[in-house]
């Protein structure tokens, strides 16, 4: 039996410990935000360790709330997921990313990969592949530059269906990354049975580097396993030179983190790329 998503939000939010009233208000505000252009994408560069170039960017949602200022996704994505609003929001994110992808070619950095996060809840929309297809067709973008990031738990609810969606989208040229790899229900067989071309090592492991030998072993194992399957590895949450050097020694492919750059508005990203001589 499927639990109705959203069925419990009226009472209490266990994850965020916020009241039902607050949650309802947030939901109403969010609906309004989607219509009223209060949502914005920030872009965090991903650096290729072999070439020292920005290979791509992860698109991260921000909410310019009229009263509360900039609100981060950890605060509103759970609300959007429970209410189902993540579905239209998710399509907006893909549309926006495609628009920037087109712009990036005109600005002189073709080949930049745009990675977008997909929520488990978006798989509940049976028109997902069809809608994504329509968006990329209308935007007329090079689909090989579009990457979708998803967590394994996003697919576990209905693995067969998820597998079919991924295959269909993969046939259009879209590639997939497994996000937060190493946490939750990692199942190595997913790597084999799904069209995954990249794994992102969760930042909790990176942040343990230097404090825990286990973290080192896990990171080494993930990189070697991924590479043996022809899968690239991105480390997220890299903040220090020490972490960077360890990852370089382990032949990690790309890194993402505050050490290089925080997520930033589009204008700043354009400047960032120009300053690095990539435009
Ligand atoms: P995520 O996909 O794991 O994204 C990486 C998060 O790590 C981002 O947080 C990013 O700002 C943060 N980060 C990057 N480098 C560092 C670092 O060096 N140190 C630290 N401490 N953090 C770093 P953010 O932007 O707050 O996003 C949080 C989560 O919200 C994302 O986690 C993702 O799960 C979700 N999210 C963001 N945008 C979207 C979206 O458009 N759709 C969906 N469904 N989820 C989104
Ligand atoms: Ca992500
Ligand atoms: Ca992640
Ligand atoms: Ca995450």
Coordinates of C-alpha atoms and ligand atoms in Angstrom, one line a residue:
X1 CA 0.0 0.0 0.0
X2 CA 1.3 3.4 -0.9
X3 CA 1.3 6.0 1.7
X4 CA -0.4 9.2 0.4
X5 CA 2.4 11.7 0.3
X6 CA 1.4 14.8 2.3
X7 CA -1.1 12.9 4.5
X8 CA 0.7 13.7 7.7
X9 CA 1.7 17.3 7.2
X10 CA -1.2 18.8 8.9
X11 CA -0.1 17.5 12.3
X12 CA 3.5 17.7 12.8
X13 CA 6.7 17.7 10.9
X14 CA 9.1 15.4 12.6
X15 CA 12.1 16.2 10.4
X16 CA 12.1 19.9 10.8
X17 CA 10.3 20.2 14.1
X18 CA 8.1 22.9 12.8
X19 CA 4.4 23.4 13.6
X20 CA 1.6 22.4 11.2
X21 CA 0.6 26.0 10.9
X22 CA 4.1 27.0 9.9
X23 CA 4.2 24.2 7.4
X24 CA 0.9 25.2 5.8
X25 CA 2.0 28.8 5.6
X26 CA 5.3 27.8 4.0
X27 CA 3.4 25.7 1.5
X28 CA 1.1 28.6 0.5
X29 CA 4.1 30.9 0.2
X30 CA 5.9 28.4 -1.9
X31 CA 3.0 28.0 -4.3
X32 CA 3.1 31.8 -4.6
X33 CA 6.9 31.8 -5.1
X34 CA 6.7 29.4 -8.0
X35 CA 4.2 31.7 -9.8
X36 CA 5.9 34.9 -8.7
X37 CA 9.5 34.4 -9.8
X38 CA 10.9 34.2 -6.3
X39 CA 12.8 31.0 -7.0
X40 CA 16.3 31.2 -8.3
X41 CA 19.0 28.8 -9.3
X42 CA 22.5 29.1 -7.8
X43 CA 25.4 27.4 -9.6
X44 CA 28.3 25.6 -7.9
X45 CA 31.3 24.8 -10.1
X46 CA 32.7 21.3 -10.4
X47 CA 36.4 21.2 -11.1
X48 CA 38.1 18.5 -13.2
X49 CA 41.2 17.5 -11.3
X50 CA 43.1 16.4 -14.4
X51 CA 42.7 19.6 -16.3
X52 CA 41.9 22.1 -13.5
X53 CA 38.9 23.3 -15.6
X54 CA 35.4 23.8 -14.6
X55 CA 33.6 20.8 -16.1
X56 CA 30.2 21.6 -15.0
X57 CA 27.9 23.2 -12.4
X58 CA 25.4 21.8 -10.0
X59 CA 22.1 23.9 -10.1
X60 CA 20.9 24.5 -6.5
X61 CA 17.6 26.0 -5.7
X62 CA 17.2 29.1 -3.7
X63 CA 14.1 31.0 -2.6
X64 CA 14.2 34.8 -2.4
X65 CA 11.5 35.1 0.2
X66 CA 10.0 38.7 0.3
X67 CA 10.2 38.8 4.1
X68 CA 12.7 36.2 5.2
X69 CA 15.4 36.8 2.6
X70 CA 17.3 33.9 1.0
X71 CA 15.9 30.6 2.1
X72 CA 17.9 27.4 1.5
X73 CA 16.5 24.2 0.0
X74 CA 16.9 22.1 3.2
X75 CA 14.1 24.3 4.6
X76 CA 11.6 24.2 1.8
X77 CA 12.3 21.0 -0.4
X78 CA 10.8 18.7 2.3
X79 CA 7.6 20.9 2.3
X80 CA 7.6 20.9 -1.5
X81 CA 8.0 17.1 -1.5
X82 CA 5.2 16.5 0.9
X83 CA 2.8 18.7 -0.8
X84 CA 3.7 17.5 -4.3
X85 CA 4.8 21.0 -5.3
X86 CA 8.2 19.6 -6.0
X87 CA 6.8 18.3 -9.3
X88 CA 6.1 21.6 -11.0
X89 CA 9.1 23.2 -9.2
X90 CA 11.3 20.4 -10.5
X91 CA 10.2 21.1 -14.1
X92 CA 10.8 24.8 -13.6
X93 CA 14.4 23.9 -12.4
X94 CA 15.0 21.8 -15.6
X95 CA 13.6 24.6 -17.8
X96 CA 15.8 27.2 -16.2
X97 CA 18.9 25.0 -16.4
X98 CA 18.2 24.4 -20.1
X99 CA 17.9 28.1 -20.6
X100 CA 21.3 28.7 -18.9
X101 CA 22.8 25.9 -20.9
X102 CA 21.9 27.6 -24.1
X103 CA 23.2 30.9 -22.8
X104 CA 26.5 29.4 -21.7
X105 CA 27.3 28.4 -25.3
X106 CA 26.6 32.0 -26.5
X107 CA 28.7 33.4 -23.7
X108 CA 31.7 31.4 -24.9
X109 CA 31.8 28.3 -22.6
X110 CA 30.2 25.5 -24.6
X111 CA 30.6 22.1 -23.1
X112 CA 29.7 23.1 -19.6
X113 CA 27.7 20.3 -18.0
X114 CA 24.5 21.3 -16.1
X115 CA 23.5 19.0 -13.2
X116 CA 20.0 19.2 -11.8
X117 CA 18.7 17.4 -8.7
X118 CA 15.7 15.1 -9.0
X119 CA 13.5 14.3 -6.0
X120 CA 12.1 10.8 -5.4
X121 CA 8.7 12.5 -5.5
X122 CA 9.1 13.5 -9.2
X123 CA 9.1 9.8 -10.1
X124 CA 5.5 9.7 -8.8
X125 CA 4.5 11.8 -11.8
X126 CA 3.8 9.2 -14.5
X127 CA 4.4 11.9 -17.1
X128 CA 7.9 12.6 -16.0
X129 CA 9.9 11.4 -19.0
X130 CA 7.3 12.8 -21.4
X131 CA 7.4 16.2 -19.7
X132 CA 11.2 16.3 -19.5
X133 CA 11.4 15.3 -23.1
X134 CA 9.1 18.2 -24.1
X135 CA 11.2 20.7 -22.0
X136 CA 14.5 19.8 -23.6
X137 CA 12.9 19.6 -27.1
X138 CA 11.5 23.1 -26.7
X139 CA 14.8 24.4 -25.3
X140 CA 16.7 22.8 -28.1
X141 CA 19.8 22.0 -26.0
X142 CA 22.6 19.5 -26.3
X143 CA 21.2 16.8 -24.0
X144 CA 24.6 15.3 -23.5
X145 CA 25.3 18.4 -21.3
X146 CA 22.4 17.7 -19.1
X147 CA 22.9 15.5 -16.0
X148 CA 20.3 14.5 -13.5
X149 CA 21.4 13.8 -9.9
X150 CA 19.4 11.4 -7.9
X151 CA 19.7 9.4 -4.7
X152 CA 19.3 5.7 -4.5
X153 CA 16.3 6.0 -2.2
X154 CA 14.6 8.1 -4.9
X155 CA 14.4 4.9 -7.0
X156 CA 13.9 2.2 -4.4
X157 CA 10.1 2.8 -4.1
X158 CA 9.6 1.4 -7.6
X159 CA 12.9 0.3 -9.0
X160 CA 11.5 -1.2 -12.2
X161 CA 9.7 2.0 -13.1
X162 CA 12.7 4.2 -12.2
X163 CA 14.9 2.0 -14.3
X164 CA 12.5 2.5 -17.3
X165 CA 12.5 6.3 -16.8
X166 CA 16.3 6.4 -16.6
X167 CA 16.7 4.3 -19.7
X168 CA 14.3 6.4 -21.7
X169 CA 15.9 9.7 -20.7
X170 CA 19.3 8.1 -21.2
X171 CA 18.4 7.3 -24.8
X172 CA 17.8 11.1 -25.3
X173 CA 21.4 11.7 -24.2
X174 CA 20.8 12.7 -20.6
X175 CA 23.2 11.2 -18.1
X176 CA 22.7 10.3 -14.5
X177 CA 24.7 10.7 -11.3
X178 CA 24.1 8.9 -8.0
X179 CA 24.0 11.6 -5.3
X180 CA 25.1 11.3 -1.6
X181 CA 26.8 8.0 -2.5
X182 CA 27.8 5.9 0.5
X183 CA 24.9 7.0 2.7
X184 CA 21.5 5.3 3.0
X185 CA 20.7 2.3 1.0
X186 CA 23.6 2.0 -1.2
X187 CA 23.4 -1.1 -3.2
X188 CA 26.2 -1.8 -5.5
X189 CA 24.0 -3.7 -7.9
X190 CA 22.3 -0.4 -8.7
X191 CA 25.5 0.7 -10.3
X192 CA 25.3 -2.2 -12.7
X193 CA 21.6 -2.1 -13.5
X194 CA 21.1 1.6 -14.0
X195 CA 22.5 3.9 -16.6
X196 CA 24.7 5.8 -14.1
X197 CA 27.8 7.5 -15.4
X198 CA 28.9 9.3 -12.2
X199 CA 28.8 8.9 -8.4
X200 CA 29.0 11.8 -6.0
X201 CA 30.7 10.9 -2.7
X202 CA 28.7 12.4 0.1
X203 CA 30.3 15.3 1.9
X204 CA 30.0 13.5 5.3
X205 CA 32.9 11.2 4.2
X206 CA 35.0 14.1 2.9
X207 CA 34.6 16.0 6.1
X208 CA 35.8 13.0 8.1
X209 CA 39.1 13.0 6.2
X210 CA 42.0 13.5 8.6
X211 CA 39.8 12.5 11.5
X212 CA 38.9 8.9 10.6
X213 CA 40.8 6.2 8.9
X214 CA 37.5 4.6 8.0
X215 CA 36.5 7.6 5.8
X216 CA 39.8 7.2 3.9
X217 CA 39.1 3.5 3.3
X218 CA 35.5 4.1 2.2
X219 CA 36.5 6.8 -0.2
X220 CA 39.3 4.7 -1.7
X221 CA 36.9 1.8 -2.1
X222 CA 34.2 3.9 -3.7
X223 CA 36.6 5.4 -6.2
X224 CA 38.2 2.1 -7.1
X225 CA 34.8 0.4 -7.5
X226 CA 33.4 3.2 -9.6
X227 CA 36.4 3.3 -11.8
X228 CA 36.3 -0.5 -12.4
X229 CA 32.8 0.0 -13.7
X230 CA 33.8 2.9 -15.9
X231 CA 32.0 5.4 -13.6
X232 CA 33.4 8.8 -12.8
X233 CA 33.6 10.1 -9.3
X234 CA 32.9 13.6 -7.9
X235 CA 33.7 14.4 -4.3
X236 CA 31.4 17.0 -2.8
X237 CA 31.9 19.3 0.2
X238 CA 35.7 19.7 -0.4
X239 CA 36.7 22.6 1.9
X240 CA 40.4 22.2 2.5
X241 CA 43.7 21.7 0.6
X242 CA 44.3 18.5 2.6
X243 CA 41.1 17.0 1.4
X244 CA 41.8 18.0 -2.1
X245 CA 45.3 16.5 -2.1
X246 CA 44.0 13.2 -0.7
X247 CA 41.4 13.1 -3.4
X248 CA 43.9 13.9 -6.1
X249 CA 46.1 11.1 -4.9
X250 CA 43.2 8.7 -5.1
X251 CA 42.5 9.8 -8.7
X252 CA 39.1 11.2 -7.9
X253 CA 37.8 12.8 -11.2
X254 CA 36.2 16.0 -10.0
X255 CA 35.7 17.9 -6.9
X256 CA 33.0 20.3 -5.8
X257 CA 33.1 22.4 -2.6
X258 CA 33.7 25.7 -0.8
X259 CA 37.5 25.2 -1.4
X260 CA 36.9 26.3 -5.0
X261 CA 33.6 28.1 -4.9
X262 CA 30.3 28.3 -3.1
X263 CA 27.1 28.1 -5.1
X264 CA 26.5 31.5 -6.7
X265 CA 24.0 33.4 -8.8
X266 CA 24.4 33.1 -12.6
X267 CA 26.0 36.5 -13.1
X268 CA 28.7 35.6 -10.6
X269 CA 29.3 32.3 -12.2
X270 CA 29.8 34.0 -15.6
X271 CA 32.4 36.3 -13.9
X272 CA 34.0 33.3 -12.1
X273 CA 34.5 31.5 -15.4
X274 CA 35.9 34.6 -17.1
X275 CA 38.3 35.1 -14.3
X276 CA 39.6 31.6 -14.7
X277 CA 40.0 32.2 -18.4
X278 CA 37.4 29.8 -19.4
X279 CA 35.3 32.0 -21.6
Ligands
LIG1 P1 23.0 18.1 -2.5 O1 22.4 17.7 -3.8 O2 23.8 17.1 -1.8 O3 23.8 19.4 -2.8 C1 25.0 19.7 -2.2 C2 24.9 20.6 -1.0 O4 26.1 20.8 -0.4 C3 24.4 22.0 -1.4 O5 23.6 22.5 -0.3 C4 25.7 22.8 -1.4 O6 25.6 24.2 -1.2 C5 26.4 22.1 -0.3 N1 27.9 22.3 -0.4 C6 28.6 22.3 -1.5 N2 30.0 22.4 -1.2 C7 30.0 22.4 0.2 C8 31.1 22.5 1.1 O7 32.3 22.6 0.8 N3 30.8 22.4 2.4 C9 29.5 22.3 2.9 N4 29.3 22.3 4.2 N5 28.5 22.3 2.0 C10 28.7 22.3 0.7 P2 22.3 23.3 -0.6 O8 22.4 24.2 -1.8 O9 21.8 23.9 0.7 O10 21.2 22.1 -1.0 C11 20.8 21.2 -0.1 C12 20.1 20.1 -0.7 O11 18.9 20.5 -1.3 C13 20.8 19.4 -1.9 O12 21.8 18.6 -1.5 C14 19.7 18.8 -2.6 O13 19.4 17.5 -2.0 C15 18.5 19.7 -2.4 N6 18.3 20.5 -3.5 C16 18.8 21.7 -3.9 N7 18.3 22.1 -5.1 C17 17.4 21.2 -5.5 C18 16.5 21.1 -6.6 O14 16.4 21.9 -7.5 N8 15.6 20.0 -6.6 C19 15.7 19.1 -5.6 N9 14.8 18.1 -5.7 N10 16.5 19.2 -4.5 C20 17.3 20.2 -4.5
LIG2 CA1 23.1 17.0 -5.7
LIG3 CA1 25.0 15.4 -2.4
LIG4 CA1 21.9 15.7 0.0

